[in-house]
Amino acid sequence: MRKPLVMLLILLLVFSSVVPYAAAIAWADGATEDIEEEVLPSNEENESEPPAEITEEPPQEPIIEETTEPVPEPEPVIEEPIE
């Protein structure tokens, strides 16, 4: 009586952890195909248009603000001996 119940619980655990992942992967795979068809143009459409010119912008230097406030030093830790 106990062995079939244990087997049933093991199968339930395996299917409950695997099926959602498999369903998510299948859904995502189908969803990406739709996105590729809608968003990405085909090669035939690209052949009629000349490629766009790429203009490079000069790299910008990061802005570093200097502060005149002094940084407080940490207080020293004094350890007291435990008796």
Tab-separated table of N, CA and C in Angstrom:
chain	number	residue	atom	x	y	z
A	1	MET	N	0.832	-1.191	0.000
A	1	MET	CA	0.000	0.000	0.000
A	1	MET	C	0.879	1.259	0.000
A	2	ARG	N	1.970	1.196	0.711
A	2	ARG	CA	2.804	2.383	0.848
A	2	ARG	C	3.636	2.647	-0.405
A	3	LYS	N	4.081	1.595	-1.081
A	3	LYS	CA	4.934	1.770	-2.251
A	3	LYS	C	4.204	2.483	-3.399
A	4	PRO	N	2.969	2.139	-3.746
A	4	PRO	CA	2.279	2.882	-4.824
A	4	PRO	C	2.062	4.358	-4.462
A	5	LEU	N	1.834	4.636	-3.197
A	5	LEU	CA	1.637	6.013	-2.776
A	5	LEU	C	2.932	6.816	-2.932
A	6	VAL	N	4.056	6.215	-2.591
A	6	VAL	CA	5.349	6.868	-2.754
A	6	VAL	C	5.643	7.099	-4.226
A	7	MET	N	5.370	6.122	-5.060
A	7	MET	CA	5.592	6.273	-6.505
A	7	MET	C	4.715	7.384	-7.078
A	8	LEU	N	3.478	7.438	-6.618
A	8	LEU	CA	2.566	8.473	-7.080
A	8	LEU	C	3.072	9.862	-6.676
A	9	LEU	N	3.561	9.985	-5.463
A	9	LEU	CA	4.095	11.269	-5.013
A	9	LEU	C	5.343	11.666	-5.802
A	10	ILE	N	6.184	10.700	-6.115
A	10	ILE	CA	7.385	10.999	-6.903
A	10	ILE	C	7.000	11.457	-8.301
A	11	LEU	N	6.067	10.771	-8.937
A	11	LEU	CA	5.617	11.181	-10.271
A	11	LEU	C	4.987	12.565	-10.237
A	12	LEU	N	4.201	12.828	-9.206
A	12	LEU	CA	3.577	14.134	-9.081
A	12	LEU	C	4.635	15.229	-8.934
A	13	LEU	N	5.657	14.963	-8.153
A	13	LEU	CA	6.734	15.929	-7.962
A	13	LEU	C	7.490	16.175	-9.271
A	14	VAL	N	7.789	15.123	-10.000
A	14	VAL	CA	8.533	15.262	-11.258
A	14	VAL	C	7.720	16.046	-12.278
A	15	PHE	N	6.455	15.685	-12.460
A	15	PHE	CA	5.649	16.365	-13.465
A	15	PHE	C	5.333	17.802	-13.067
A	16	SER	N	5.167	18.054	-11.793
A	16	SER	CA	4.844	19.425	-11.382
A	16	SER	C	6.050	20.343	-11.534
A	17	SER	N	7.253	19.805	-11.520
A	17	SER	CA	8.420	20.661	-11.675
A	17	SER	C	8.881	20.761	-13.126
A	18	VAL	N	8.571	19.783	-13.965
A	18	VAL	CA	9.057	19.773	-15.347
A	18	VAL	C	8.059	20.406	-16.307
A	19	VAL	N	6.785	20.153	-16.136
A	19	VAL	CA	5.774	20.601	-17.097
A	19	VAL	C	5.720	22.128	-17.220
A	20	PRO	N	5.761	22.904	-16.128
A	20	PRO	CA	5.724	24.359	-16.318
A	20	PRO	C	6.919	24.886	-17.122
A	21	TYR	N	8.092	24.320	-16.909
A	21	TYR	CA	9.265	24.770	-17.669
A	21	TYR	C	9.115	24.408	-19.148
A	22	ALA	N	8.649	23.220	-19.428
A	22	ALA	CA	8.473	22.814	-20.820
A	22	ALA	C	7.414	23.685	-21.502
A	23	ALA	N	6.359	24.001	-20.794
A	23	ALA	CA	5.319	24.850	-21.366
A	23	ALA	C	5.848	26.261	-21.614
A	24	ALA	N	6.651	26.776	-20.697
A	24	ALA	CA	7.206	28.115	-20.869
A	24	ALA	C	8.170	28.159	-22.054
A	25	ILE	N	8.967	27.122	-22.212
A	25	ILE	CA	9.906	27.070	-23.340
A	25	ILE	C	9.151	26.992	-24.658
A	26	ALA	N	8.120	26.161	-24.710
A	26	ALA	CA	7.333	26.031	-25.940
A	26	ALA	C	6.628	27.344	-26.270
A	27	TRP	N	6.099	28.016	-25.250
A	27	TRP	CA	5.418	29.283	-25.485
A	27	TRP	C	6.412	30.338	-25.961
A	28	ALA	N	7.573	30.395	-25.318
A	28	ALA	CA	8.569	31.393	-25.703
A	28	ALA	C	9.086	31.138	-27.117
A	29	ASP	N	9.240	29.888	-27.493
A	29	ASP	CA	9.712	29.567	-28.832
A	29	ASP	C	8.706	30.034	-29.875
A	30	GLY	N	7.438	29.801	-29.625
A	30	GLY	CA	6.403	30.252	-30.548
A	30	GLY	C	6.288	31.762	-30.572
A	31	ALA	N	6.492	32.393	-29.439
A	31	ALA	CA	6.375	33.850	-29.353
A	31	ALA	C	7.508	34.535	-30.118
A	32	THR	N	8.696	33.962	-30.087
A	32	THR	CA	9.804	34.608	-30.790
A	32	THR	C	9.628	34.513	-32.296
A	33	GLU	N	9.015	33.458	-32.770
A	33	GLU	CA	8.782	33.368	-34.213
A	33	GLU	C	7.836	34.467	-34.669
A	34	ASP	N	6.790	34.758	-33.878
A	34	ASP	CA	5.864	35.825	-34.233
A	34	ASP	C	6.569	37.179	-34.226
A	35	ILE	N	7.420	37.405	-33.250
A	35	ILE	CA	8.118	38.685	-33.154
A	35	ILE	C	9.058	38.859	-34.348
A	36	GLU	N	9.760	37.807	-34.734
A	36	GLU	CA	10.675	37.906	-35.861
A	36	GLU	C	9.924	38.251	-37.139
A	37	GLU	N	8.740	37.697	-37.313
A	37	GLU	CA	7.977	37.977	-38.522
A	37	GLU	C	7.463	39.411	-38.535
A	38	GLU	N	7.040	39.934	-37.378
A	38	GLU	CA	6.445	41.260	-37.326
A	38	GLU	C	7.491	42.370	-37.295
A	39	VAL	N	8.543	42.185	-36.521
A	39	VAL	CA	9.484	43.267	-36.277
A	39	VAL	C	10.623	43.298	-37.284
A	40	LEU	N	11.225	42.169	-37.542
A	40	LEU	CA	12.390	42.137	-38.416
A	40	LEU	C	11.972	42.065	-39.881
A	41	PRO	N	12.418	43.007	-40.706
A	41	PRO	CA	12.056	42.951	-42.124
A	41	PRO	C	12.839	41.848	-42.835
A	42	SER	N	12.287	41.384	-43.909
A	42	SER	CA	12.964	40.331	-44.672
A	42	SER	C	14.089	40.937	-45.511
A	43	ASN	N	14.923	40.094	-46.080
A	43	ASN	CA	16.047	40.562	-46.885
A	43	ASN	C	15.581	41.236	-48.166
A	44	GLU	N	14.455	40.811	-48.723
A	44	GLU	CA	13.958	41.399	-49.963
A	44	GLU	C	13.610	42.876	-49.760
A	45	GLU	N	13.052	43.216	-48.606
A	45	GLU	CA	12.712	44.614	-48.339
A	45	GLU	C	13.967	45.454	-48.165
A	46	ASN	N	15.017	44.877	-47.633
A	46	ASN	CA	16.250	45.621	-47.382
A	46	ASN	C	17.021	45.896	-48.660
A	47	GLU	N	16.874	45.082	-49.693
A	47	GLU	CA	17.629	45.258	-50.921
A	47	GLU	C	17.238	46.531	-51.658
A	48	SER	N	15.992	46.960	-51.556
A	48	SER	CA	15.550	48.134	-52.283
A	48	SER	C	16.038	49.431	-51.630
A	49	GLU	N	16.354	49.405	-50.354
A	49	GLU	CA	16.792	50.610	-49.658
A	49	GLU	C	18.316	50.608	-49.517
A	50	PRO	N	18.952	51.752	-49.744
A	50	PRO	CA	20.409	51.806	-49.535
A	50	PRO	C	20.705	51.754	-48.027
A	51	PRO	N	21.864	51.251	-47.674
A	51	PRO	CA	22.196	51.200	-46.240
A	51	PRO	C	22.358	52.596	-45.657
A	52	ALA	N	21.922	52.751	-44.438
A	52	ALA	CA	22.014	54.052	-43.774
A	52	ALA	C	23.464	54.338	-43.397
A	53	GLU	N	23.824	55.617	-43.450
A	53	GLU	CA	25.174	55.996	-43.087
A	53	GLU	C	25.312	55.980	-41.570
A	54	ILE	N	26.435	55.476	-41.120
A	54	ILE	CA	26.682	55.397	-39.689
A	54	ILE	C	27.602	56.551	-39.312
A	55	THR	N	27.131	57.385	-38.418
A	55	THR	CA	27.949	58.501	-37.946
A	55	THR	C	28.392	58.178	-36.525
A	56	GLU	N	29.669	58.322	-36.316
A	56	GLU	CA	30.208	58.034	-34.993
A	56	GLU	C	30.325	59.318	-34.203
A	57	GLU	N	29.856	59.276	-32.976
A	57	GLU	CA	29.971	60.433	-32.098
A	57	GLU	C	31.273	60.314	-31.316
A	58	PRO	N	31.927	61.433	-31.054
A	58	PRO	CA	33.165	61.345	-30.265
A	58	PRO	C	32.835	60.886	-28.839
A	59	PRO	N	33.705	60.100	-28.266
A	59	PRO	CA	33.425	59.624	-26.910
A	59	PRO	C	33.412	60.790	-25.928
A	60	GLN	N	32.446	60.758	-25.044
A	60	GLN	CA	32.331	61.822	-24.053
A	60	GLN	C	33.070	61.426	-22.789
A	61	GLU	N	33.775	62.409	-22.223
A	61	GLU	CA	34.485	62.141	-20.989
A	61	GLU	C	33.488	62.173	-19.832
A	62	PRO	N	33.659	61.288	-18.869
A	62	PRO	CA	32.731	61.292	-17.739
A	62	PRO	C	32.890	62.574	-16.911
A	63	ILE	N	31.790	63.057	-16.420
A	63	ILE	CA	31.800	64.271	-15.614
A	63	ILE	C	32.056	63.870	-14.161
A	64	ILE	N	33.140	64.393	-13.607
A	64	ILE	CA	33.501	64.072	-12.231
A	64	ILE	C	33.388	65.350	-11.419
A	65	GLU	N	32.513	65.316	-10.426
A	65	GLU	CA	32.339	66.476	-9.566
A	65	GLU	C	33.239	66.335	-8.351
A	66	GLU	N	33.992	67.402	-8.082
A	66	GLU	CA	34.866	67.378	-6.924
A	66	GLU	C	34.139	68.022	-5.749
A	67	THR	N	34.260	67.396	-4.601
A	67	THR	CA	33.637	67.952	-3.411
A	67	THR	C	34.733	68.441	-2.471
A	68	THR	N	34.428	69.506	-1.753
A	68	THR	CA	35.400	70.054	-0.813
A	68	THR	C	35.138	69.578	0.610
A	69	GLU	N	34.080	68.792	0.805
A	69	GLU	CA	33.766	68.303	2.146
A	69	GLU	C	34.751	67.206	2.530
A	70	PRO	N	35.319	67.291	3.727
A	70	PRO	CA	36.242	66.229	4.148
A	70	PRO	C	35.483	64.948	4.477
A	71	VAL	N	36.119	63.851	4.220
A	71	VAL	CA	35.517	62.564	4.520
A	71	VAL	C	35.797	62.243	5.980
A	72	PRO	N	34.757	61.975	6.793
A	72	PRO	CA	35.011	61.685	8.210
A	72	PRO	C	35.725	60.350	8.365
A	73	GLU	N	36.679	60.348	9.293
A	73	GLU	CA	37.415	59.118	9.554
A	73	GLU	C	36.594	58.233	10.482
A	74	PRO	N	36.669	56.928	10.300
A	74	PRO	CA	35.894	56.040	11.166
A	74	PRO	C	36.437	56.057	12.595
A	75	GLU	N	35.526	55.862	13.527
A	75	GLU	CA	35.931	55.840	14.936
A	75	GLU	C	36.670	54.537	15.233
A	76	PRO	N	37.713	54.618	16.041
A	76	PRO	CA	38.438	53.381	16.346
A	76	PRO	C	37.604	52.466	17.247
A	77	VAL	N	37.757	51.186	17.020
A	77	VAL	CA	37.021	50.193	17.798
A	77	VAL	C	37.896	49.788	18.979
A	78	ILE	N	37.353	49.946	20.169
A	78	ILE	CA	38.081	49.583	21.381
A	78	ILE	C	37.481	48.293	21.919
A	79	GLU	N	38.298	47.274	21.965
A	79	GLU	CA	37.819	45.988	22.464
A	79	GLU	C	38.169	45.874	23.940
A	80	GLU	N	37.165	45.545	24.709
A	80	GLU	CA	37.380	45.359	26.139
A	80	GLU	C	37.532	43.869	26.416
A	81	PRO	N	38.488	43.505	27.257
A	81	PRO	CA	38.654	42.074	27.552
A	81	PRO	C	37.472	41.533	28.362
A	82	ILE	N	37.079	40.334	28.039
A	82	ILE	CA	35.983	39.671	28.750
A	82	ILE	C	36.587	38.845	29.880
A	83	GLU	N	36.097	39.074	31.086
A	83	GLU	CA	36.649	38.356	32.239
A	83	GLU	C	35.796	37.175	32.599
